[in-house]
Coordinates of C-alpha atoms in Angstrom, one line a residue:
Chain A
X13 CA 104.4 64.0 4.9
X14 CA 104.4 60.1 5.0
X15 CA 101.4 58.5 7.6
X16 CA 103.4 56.1 8.8
X17 CA 107.1 56.6 9.8
X18 CA 109.4 54.0 11.5
X19 CA 112.6 54.9 13.7
X20 CA 114.3 51.7 14.0
X21 CA 117.8 50.0 14.1
X22 CA 118.5 47.5 11.3
X23 CA 120.3 45.2 14.0
X24 CA 118.0 45.3 17.0
X25 CA 115.4 42.4 16.6
X26 CA 112.4 44.7 18.0
X27 CA 112.7 47.1 15.4
X28 CA 112.9 44.6 12.9
X29 CA 109.5 42.8 14.9
X30 CA 107.6 46.3 14.0
X31 CA 108.8 45.9 10.2
X32 CA 107.6 42.4 10.3
X33 CA 104.4 43.4 11.4
X34 CA 103.6 46.5 9.0
X35 CA 104.8 44.3 5.9
X36 CA 102.5 41.5 6.8
X37 CA 99.2 44.1 7.0
X38 CA 100.9 45.1 3.6
X39 CA 101.4 49.3 5.6
X40 CA 103.5 51.6 3.5
X41 CA 105.9 53.6 5.8
X42 CA 108.9 55.7 6.0
X43 CA 111.6 54.2 8.0
X44 CA 114.4 56.0 9.7
X45 CA 117.7 54.5 10.7
X46 CA 118.8 56.0 14.1
X47 CA 122.6 55.9 15.3
X48 CA 122.1 54.7 18.5
X49 CA 125.0 56.6 19.5
X50 CA 123.6 59.4 18.5
X51 CA 120.1 59.6 19.1
X52 CA 118.4 62.1 16.6
X53 CA 116.5 65.1 18.2
X54 CA 112.7 63.6 16.9
X55 CA 113.6 59.8 18.3
X56 CA 114.1 61.8 21.8
X57 CA 111.0 63.5 21.5
X58 CA 109.1 60.9 20.5
X59 CA 110.0 58.8 22.8
X60 CA 111.3 60.8 25.8
X61 CA 110.7 58.2 28.5
X62 CA 112.5 55.7 27.1
X63 CA 114.6 57.0 24.3
X64 CA 115.0 53.7 22.3
X65 CA 113.9 52.3 18.9
X66 CA 111.3 51.4 17.7
X67 CA 109.4 54.3 17.4
X68 CA 106.3 53.9 15.3
X69 CA 104.2 57.5 14.3
X70 CA 100.9 57.1 13.1
X71 CA 99.3 60.5 11.6
X72 CA 102.5 62.2 14.2
X73 CA 101.4 60.1 17.0
X74 CA 104.0 58.1 18.5
X75 CA 103.9 54.7 20.0
X76 CA 107.0 53.4 21.9
X77 CA 107.7 49.4 22.7
X78 CA 107.6 46.8 20.1
X79 CA 104.7 44.5 22.0
X80 CA 102.7 47.7 22.4
X81 CA 103.1 48.7 19.0
X82 CA 102.6 45.5 17.0
X83 CA 99.2 45.3 19.0
X84 CA 98.4 48.7 17.8
X85 CA 99.0 47.4 14.0
X86 CA 96.9 44.8 14.4
X87 CA 94.2 46.5 15.4
X88 CA 94.1 49.7 13.6
X89 CA 94.9 47.9 9.8
X90 CA 93.5 45.3 8.0
X91 CA 95.0 42.0 6.3
X92 CA 96.4 38.8 8.6
X93 CA 96.0 38.7 11.8
X94 CA 98.9 39.1 13.8
X95 CA 97.2 37.9 17.2
X96 CA 94.8 35.1 17.5
X97 CA 91.3 36.2 17.5
X98 CA 90.3 34.3 20.6
X99 CA 90.4 35.8 23.7
X100 CA 92.2 32.6 25.7
X101 CA 94.7 32.0 22.2
X102 CA 95.2 35.8 22.8
X103 CA 96.2 35.3 26.2
X104 CA 98.5 32.2 25.4
X105 CA 100.4 34.0 22.9
X106 CA 100.9 37.4 25.0
X107 CA 102.2 34.8 27.9
X108 CA 104.6 33.5 25.0
X109 CA 106.1 36.5 24.1
X110 CA 106.4 37.8 27.7
X111 CA 108.2 34.7 28.0
X112 CA 110.8 34.8 25.1
X113 CA 111.3 38.6 26.4
X114 CA 112.0 38.2 29.8
X115 CA 113.0 34.9 30.9
X116 CA 114.3 33.2 27.6
X117 CA 116.6 36.4 25.7
X118 CA 117.9 37.2 29.2
X119 CA 119.6 33.6 29.8
X120 CA 120.4 33.0 26.3
X121 CA 122.4 36.3 26.0
X122 CA 123.8 35.4 29.3
X123 CA 124.9 32.3 28.4
X124 CA 126.9 34.2 25.1
X125 CA 128.5 36.9 27.0
X126 CA 129.2 36.1 30.8
X127 CA 132.3 34.2 31.8
X128 CA 132.5 31.2 33.7
X129 CA 130.3 29.4 36.3
X130 CA 127.7 32.5 35.5
X131 CA 127.6 32.0 31.8
X132 CA 127.3 28.3 32.7
X133 CA 124.6 28.6 35.2
X134 CA 122.8 30.8 32.3
X135 CA 123.4 28.1 30.0
X136 CA 121.3 25.6 32.0
X137 CA 118.5 27.9 32.6
X138 CA 118.9 28.5 29.1
X139 CA 118.4 24.7 29.0
X140 CA 115.5 24.5 30.6
X141 CA 113.5 27.3 29.3
X142 CA 113.9 26.3 25.5
X143 CA 111.9 23.0 26.6
X144 CA 109.2 24.9 26.8
X145 CA 108.9 26.5 23.5
X146 CA 110.4 22.9 22.2
X147 CA 106.8 21.5 23.9
X148 CA 105.0 24.5 22.4
X149 CA 105.5 23.9 18.9
X150 CA 104.9 19.8 18.9
X151 CA 102.5 19.4 16.2
X152 CA 102.7 22.6 14.8
X153 CA 104.8 24.8 12.1
X154 CA 104.8 27.6 13.5
X155 CA 104.2 29.0 17.1
X156 CA 100.7 30.7 15.2
X157 CA 99.6 27.4 14.0
X158 CA 100.0 27.1 10.3
X159 CA 100.9 30.7 9.6
X160 CA 103.4 33.1 11.1
X161 CA 101.6 35.2 13.7
X162 CA 102.7 37.6 17.0
X163 CA 105.0 35.0 18.9
X164 CA 107.1 33.8 15.7
X165 CA 107.8 37.5 15.3
X166 CA 108.5 37.9 18.6
X167 CA 111.0 34.8 18.4
X168 CA 113.0 36.5 16.0
X169 CA 115.7 36.9 18.5
X170 CA 116.1 33.3 19.1
X171 CA 115.6 31.8 15.7
X172 CA 117.9 34.5 14.1
X173 CA 120.2 36.6 16.6
X174 CA 121.0 34.0 18.8
X175 CA 122.7 31.5 16.1
X176 CA 124.9 34.1 15.3
X177 CA 126.1 34.7 18.8
X178 CA 125.8 31.0 19.6
X179 CA 128.5 30.6 16.4
X180 CA 130.9 33.2 17.5
X181 CA 130.9 31.9 21.3
X182 CA 131.3 28.1 19.9
X183 CA 128.1 27.7 22.5
X184 CA 126.2 25.0 21.9
X185 CA 122.7 25.2 23.5
X186 CA 120.3 25.4 20.9
X187 CA 120.8 22.2 18.6
X188 CA 119.2 19.7 16.6
X189 CA 119.3 16.7 19.2
X190 CA 118.3 18.7 22.0
X191 CA 115.6 21.0 20.2
X192 CA 114.5 19.0 17.1
X193 CA 111.0 20.9 17.0
X194 CA 112.3 24.2 17.8
X195 CA 115.3 23.9 15.1
X196 CA 112.9 23.0 12.3
X197 CA 110.8 25.9 13.2
X198 CA 114.1 28.1 13.1
X199 CA 114.6 26.4 9.6
X200 CA 111.0 27.1 8.6
X201 CA 110.8 31.0 9.7
X202 CA 114.7 31.8 8.7
X203 CA 113.7 30.3 4.9
X204 CA 109.8 31.5 5.1
X205 CA 110.2 34.3 2.0
X206 CA 107.9 36.8 3.8
X207 CA 110.8 36.8 6.6
X208 CA 113.6 36.2 4.2
X209 CA 113.3 39.7 3.3
X210 CA 113.3 41.0 6.5
X211 CA 115.9 40.3 8.3
X212 CA 119.1 41.6 8.0
X213 CA 121.9 40.2 6.0
X214 CA 124.5 37.4 7.7
X215 CA 127.6 39.0 7.2
X216 CA 126.1 42.4 8.7
X217 CA 125.2 40.6 11.5
X218 CA 128.4 38.3 12.2
X219 CA 130.1 42.0 11.9
X220 CA 128.0 43.9 14.6
X221 CA 128.2 40.6 16.9
X222 CA 131.7 40.9 17.0
X223 CA 131.7 44.3 18.2
X224 CA 128.9 44.2 20.6
X225 CA 129.7 40.8 22.6
Chain B
X6 CA 76.3 41.7 35.9
X7 CA 76.7 38.7 34.3
X8 CA 75.6 35.4 36.4
X9 CA 77.8 32.4 36.2
X10 CA 77.9 29.3 38.4
X11 CA 80.7 29.3 40.9
X12 CA 83.1 26.5 39.4
X13 CA 83.6 28.2 36.0
X14 CA 86.1 30.5 37.0
X15 CA 88.8 30.0 39.6
X16 CA 91.5 32.2 40.8
X17 CA 94.5 30.9 42.6
X18 CA 96.3 33.3 44.8
X19 CA 98.0 34.6 47.8
X20 CA 96.7 37.4 50.3
X21 CA 99.6 39.3 49.8
X22 CA 100.2 39.4 46.3
X23 CA 99.9 42.6 44.5
X24 CA 99.3 40.5 41.4
X25 CA 96.3 38.7 43.1
X26 CA 94.8 41.8 43.7
X27 CA 94.4 43.4 40.7
X28 CA 92.9 40.2 39.0
X29 CA 90.2 40.3 41.8
X30 CA 89.4 43.9 41.3
X31 CA 89.1 43.2 37.7
X32 CA 86.9 40.6 38.3
X33 CA 84.9 42.6 41.0
X34 CA 84.4 45.5 38.5
X35 CA 83.0 42.9 35.6
X36 CA 80.8 41.1 38.5
X37 CA 81.9 37.5 37.9
X38 CA 81.7 35.2 40.8
X39 CA 84.8 32.9 40.8
X40 CA 86.3 30.0 43.4
X41 CA 89.2 31.5 45.0
X42 CA 91.9 29.7 46.3
X43 CA 94.4 30.8 48.8
X44 CA 98.1 29.1 48.1
X45 CA 100.4 28.2 50.4
X46 CA 104.0 29.7 48.3
X47 CA 105.9 27.7 50.5
X48 CA 104.9 24.6 50.0
X49 CA 103.3 24.9 46.6
X50 CA 100.2 22.9 45.7
X51 CA 100.0 20.5 42.9
X52 CA 97.2 22.5 40.9
X53 CA 99.6 25.3 41.1
X54 CA 102.6 23.6 39.8
X55 CA 100.5 21.5 37.3
X56 CA 98.9 25.0 35.6
X57 CA 101.8 27.4 35.8
X58 CA 105.0 24.8 35.3
X59 CA 106.7 27.9 33.6
X60 CA 106.8 30.3 36.8
X61 CA 105.4 28.6 39.3
X62 CA 103.4 31.7 40.7
X63 CA 100.3 33.3 41.5
X64 CA 97.7 34.3 40.1
X65 CA 96.4 31.9 38.1
X66 CA 92.9 32.2 36.5
X67 CA 91.4 28.9 35.6
X68 CA 88.2 29.5 33.3
X69 CA 86.2 26.7 31.5
X70 CA 89.2 24.3 32.5
X71 CA 91.9 27.0 30.9
X72 CA 94.0 28.5 32.5
X73 CA 96.2 31.6 32.4
X74 CA 98.9 33.2 34.0
X75 CA 100.4 36.8 34.6
X76 CA 98.2 39.7 35.9
X77 CA 98.6 42.1 33.0
X78 CA 97.7 39.3 30.8
X79 CA 94.9 38.1 32.7
X80 CA 93.3 41.8 33.2
X81 CA 93.3 41.8 29.1
X82 CA 91.7 38.3 29.0
X83 CA 89.1 39.2 31.4
X84 CA 88.4 42.4 29.9
X85 CA 87.7 40.9 26.6
X86 CA 85.8 38.2 27.8
X87 CA 83.3 39.9 30.1
X88 CA 82.3 42.8 28.0
X89 CA 80.7 45.2 30.4
X90 CA 80.5 49.1 30.1
X91 CA 82.8 51.2 31.2
X92 CA 85.4 48.5 29.8
X93 CA 88.8 48.3 31.6
X94 CA 90.9 49.2 28.6
X95 CA 89.9 52.4 26.2
X96 CA 88.6 51.5 22.7
X97 CA 90.4 54.0 20.4
X98 CA 93.4 51.7 19.4
X99 CA 96.0 54.8 20.1
X100 CA 94.2 54.8 23.9
X101 CA 94.9 51.4 24.4
X102 CA 98.5 51.4 23.0
X103 CA 99.4 54.5 25.6
X104 CA 97.2 52.5 28.3
X105 CA 99.2 49.3 27.6
X106 CA 102.3 51.8 27.5
X107 CA 102.2 53.0 30.5
X108 CA 101.3 49.9 32.1
X109 CA 104.7 48.5 31.4
X110 CA 106.2 51.8 32.9
X111 CA 104.2 51.3 35.8
X112 CA 105.1 48.1 36.6
X113 CA 108.7 48.1 35.9
X114 CA 110.1 51.5 36.7
X115 CA 107.5 52.5 39.6
X116 CA 106.0 49.4 41.6
X117 CA 108.7 46.9 41.4
X118 CA 111.4 49.6 42.3
X119 CA 109.4 50.9 44.9
X120 CA 109.3 47.4 46.6
X121 CA 112.9 47.1 45.7
X122 CA 113.4 50.7 47.8
X123 CA 111.2 49.1 50.7
X124 CA 113.0 45.6 51.1
X125 CA 116.8 46.7 50.6
X126 CA 119.5 48.4 52.5
X127 CA 122.6 50.8 51.6
X128 CA 123.0 51.9 47.9
X129 CA 120.2 49.7 46.6
X130 CA 118.1 51.4 48.7
X131 CA 118.7 54.8 48.1
X132 CA 119.1 54.2 44.2
X133 CA 115.5 52.6 44.1
X134 CA 114.3 55.3 46.4
X135 CA 115.7 57.7 43.5
X136 CA 114.6 55.7 40.7
X137 CA 110.9 55.2 42.1
X138 CA 111.2 59.4 42.5
X139 CA 111.6 59.8 39.1
X140 CA 109.6 57.5 37.7
X141 CA 106.8 59.2 40.1
X142 CA 107.1 62.7 38.6
X143 CA 106.7 61.0 35.1
X144 CA 103.5 59.1 36.0
X145 CA 102.1 62.7 37.9
X146 CA 102.2 64.2 34.6
X147 CA 99.7 61.8 33.2
X148 CA 97.1 61.7 36.0
X149 CA 96.9 66.1 36.1
X150 CA 94.0 66.8 35.8
X151 CA 91.9 63.1 35.6
X152 CA 90.4 61.6 38.5
X153 CA 91.8 58.2 37.3
X154 CA 93.9 57.5 34.2
X155 CA 91.3 56.8 32.4
X156 CA 88.9 59.6 33.3
X157 CA 86.1 59.5 35.6
X158 CA 86.1 55.7 36.1
X159 CA 88.7 53.3 36.7
X160 CA 90.7 51.5 34.4
X161 CA 93.3 48.5 33.8
X162 CA 95.9 51.2 34.8
X163 CA 94.5 52.1 37.6
X164 CA 94.5 48.4 39.0
X165 CA 98.0 48.3 37.7
X166 CA 99.0 51.0 40.3
X167 CA 96.6 50.3 42.5
X168 CA 98.2 48.2 45.4
X169 CA 101.1 50.9 45.7
X170 CA 98.1 53.5 46.6
X171 CA 97.6 51.8 50.3
X172 CA 100.9 49.8 50.8
X173 CA 103.2 53.1 49.5
X174 CA 101.9 55.4 52.2
X175 CA 102.3 52.3 54.8
X176 CA 106.4 52.0 53.1
X177 CA 106.8 55.6 53.5
X178 CA 106.0 56.0 57.2
X179 CA 107.9 53.4 58.1
X180 CA 110.8 54.3 56.3
X181 CA 113.4 55.2 55.4
X182 CA 111.9 56.5 52.8
X183 CA 109.5 59.0 51.4
X184 CA 108.3 58.7 47.6
X185 CA 104.9 59.9 48.0
X186 CA 105.5 63.6 48.7
X187 CA 102.1 65.1 48.5
X188 CA 103.6 68.6 47.5
X189 CA 105.7 67.2 44.6
X190 CA 103.0 64.9 43.5
X191 CA 99.5 66.5 43.8
X192 CA 97.9 64.7 41.2
X193 CA 99.4 61.1 42.7
X194 CA 97.7 62.3 46.2
X195 CA 94.8 63.3 44.4
X196 CA 94.3 59.8 42.5
X197 CA 95.2 58.0 45.8
X198 CA 92.1 59.3 47.7
X199 CA 90.2 58.6 44.5
X200 CA 91.2 55.3 43.9
X201 CA 91.3 54.4 47.9
X202 CA 87.6 55.6 48.2
X203 CA 85.9 53.8 45.4
X204 CA 83.2 51.4 46.1
X205 CA 84.7 48.8 44.4
X206 CA 88.1 49.0 46.5
X207 CA 87.0 50.5 49.5
X208 CA 85.7 47.5 51.2
X209 CA 88.7 45.5 50.5
X210 CA 91.6 47.4 51.8
X211 CA 93.3 46.7 54.9
X212 CA 92.7 49.8 57.1
X213 CA 96.2 52.0 57.9
X214 CA 97.0 50.7 61.3
X215 CA 96.5 47.1 60.0
X216 CA 98.9 47.9 57.0
X217 CA 101.7 49.0 59.2
X218 CA 101.8 46.6 62.1
X219 CA 102.1 44.1 58.9
X220 CA 105.1 45.5 57.0
X221 CA 106.6 46.5 60.1
X222 CA 106.5 42.8 61.0
X223 CA 107.8 41.9 57.9
X224 CA 110.2 44.8 57.5
X225 CA 112.1 43.9 61.0
X226 CA 112.2 40.1 59.6
X227 CA 113.9 40.9 56.4
X228 CA 116.0 43.7 58.0
X229 CA 117.6 41.3 60.8
X230 CA 119.4 39.5 57.8

């Protein structure tokens, strides 16, 4: 029986974040693909509260919520640090992850999926929010500095997933003209050898977006 | 008790904010002296807008000239910076993960939903009461057999739920809602008692009367609209 198991979904950015964290630390794990329309009894057993992926199982003990799982991974296994060591820098990293998940992701998704005025409003809001990330990246290769860290892993949604949604909908939100730093980060990120291996394939993503959007 | 010069730590807050209250409690538990600045949330100060440009909200903690926002993030910073015994979060990584998981749940599925129940009407209100009660069932399970979430001493998770311990009974009294049922949720009822009577917390909470007066007037104002 594998010591570490991950219940995930190939197109979930949250699931992929956890995989990236495990791989950064060189942790061997058994991956279990969940069919979200037909959840396994194990998933429901290990995450009864939310019944969602990802769920990490370590020595039989389950952990849910990607941000919680990633901090656990960082604290449990040796290897490159995912969060900074300094308490202030840690607070900043956690802040940006919350900002990305609770503000950016919500506005950007709405901009893609809501029709008419609501969509326009969301697009405007997303434009303002992205400016903060643009500013944060000034003079840095990654959010984490020279190396990929917590914020880079968590910004996978904007860095990769959003690109497909934007293209499919003909939305011009994340452009090189408006966000040169951010678009440079996206390039660095998706072309980074380590990251590349852990992103779902482009044609599969386009397929799934067509069904989801 | 750590002694610091007062200006080294500053907190921007508002008396009515449950998020600010958590930070105040954490600083008190750690014995950290700080400068408190009551913010006018209607006419926000230039300092607040400068230090929290993204959300423009309180609390904002400033330590050695560096500012941080978001109460749960601030609580972890406080725990990591002022190391006292016992710490606010458990030492064991799995217990820490459980604590963080429950903090998110308590915040998103209970505290904010109970607030929604109190401040909304009609179907929205009924839904919120139902969801808050369902969430409380799960919290009840976590509290069974324990004095506080972490055991014998108060910690991070108690501070996250803390605001509900004295405000929710007032909401229930003013109605029309009843979430805290001591028969259905005896562990929660006991926890409320334990929390409110804790020496760190006791002196800072307003009396039941004061809370009823405050929230009744608040409810009347919003329900008029």
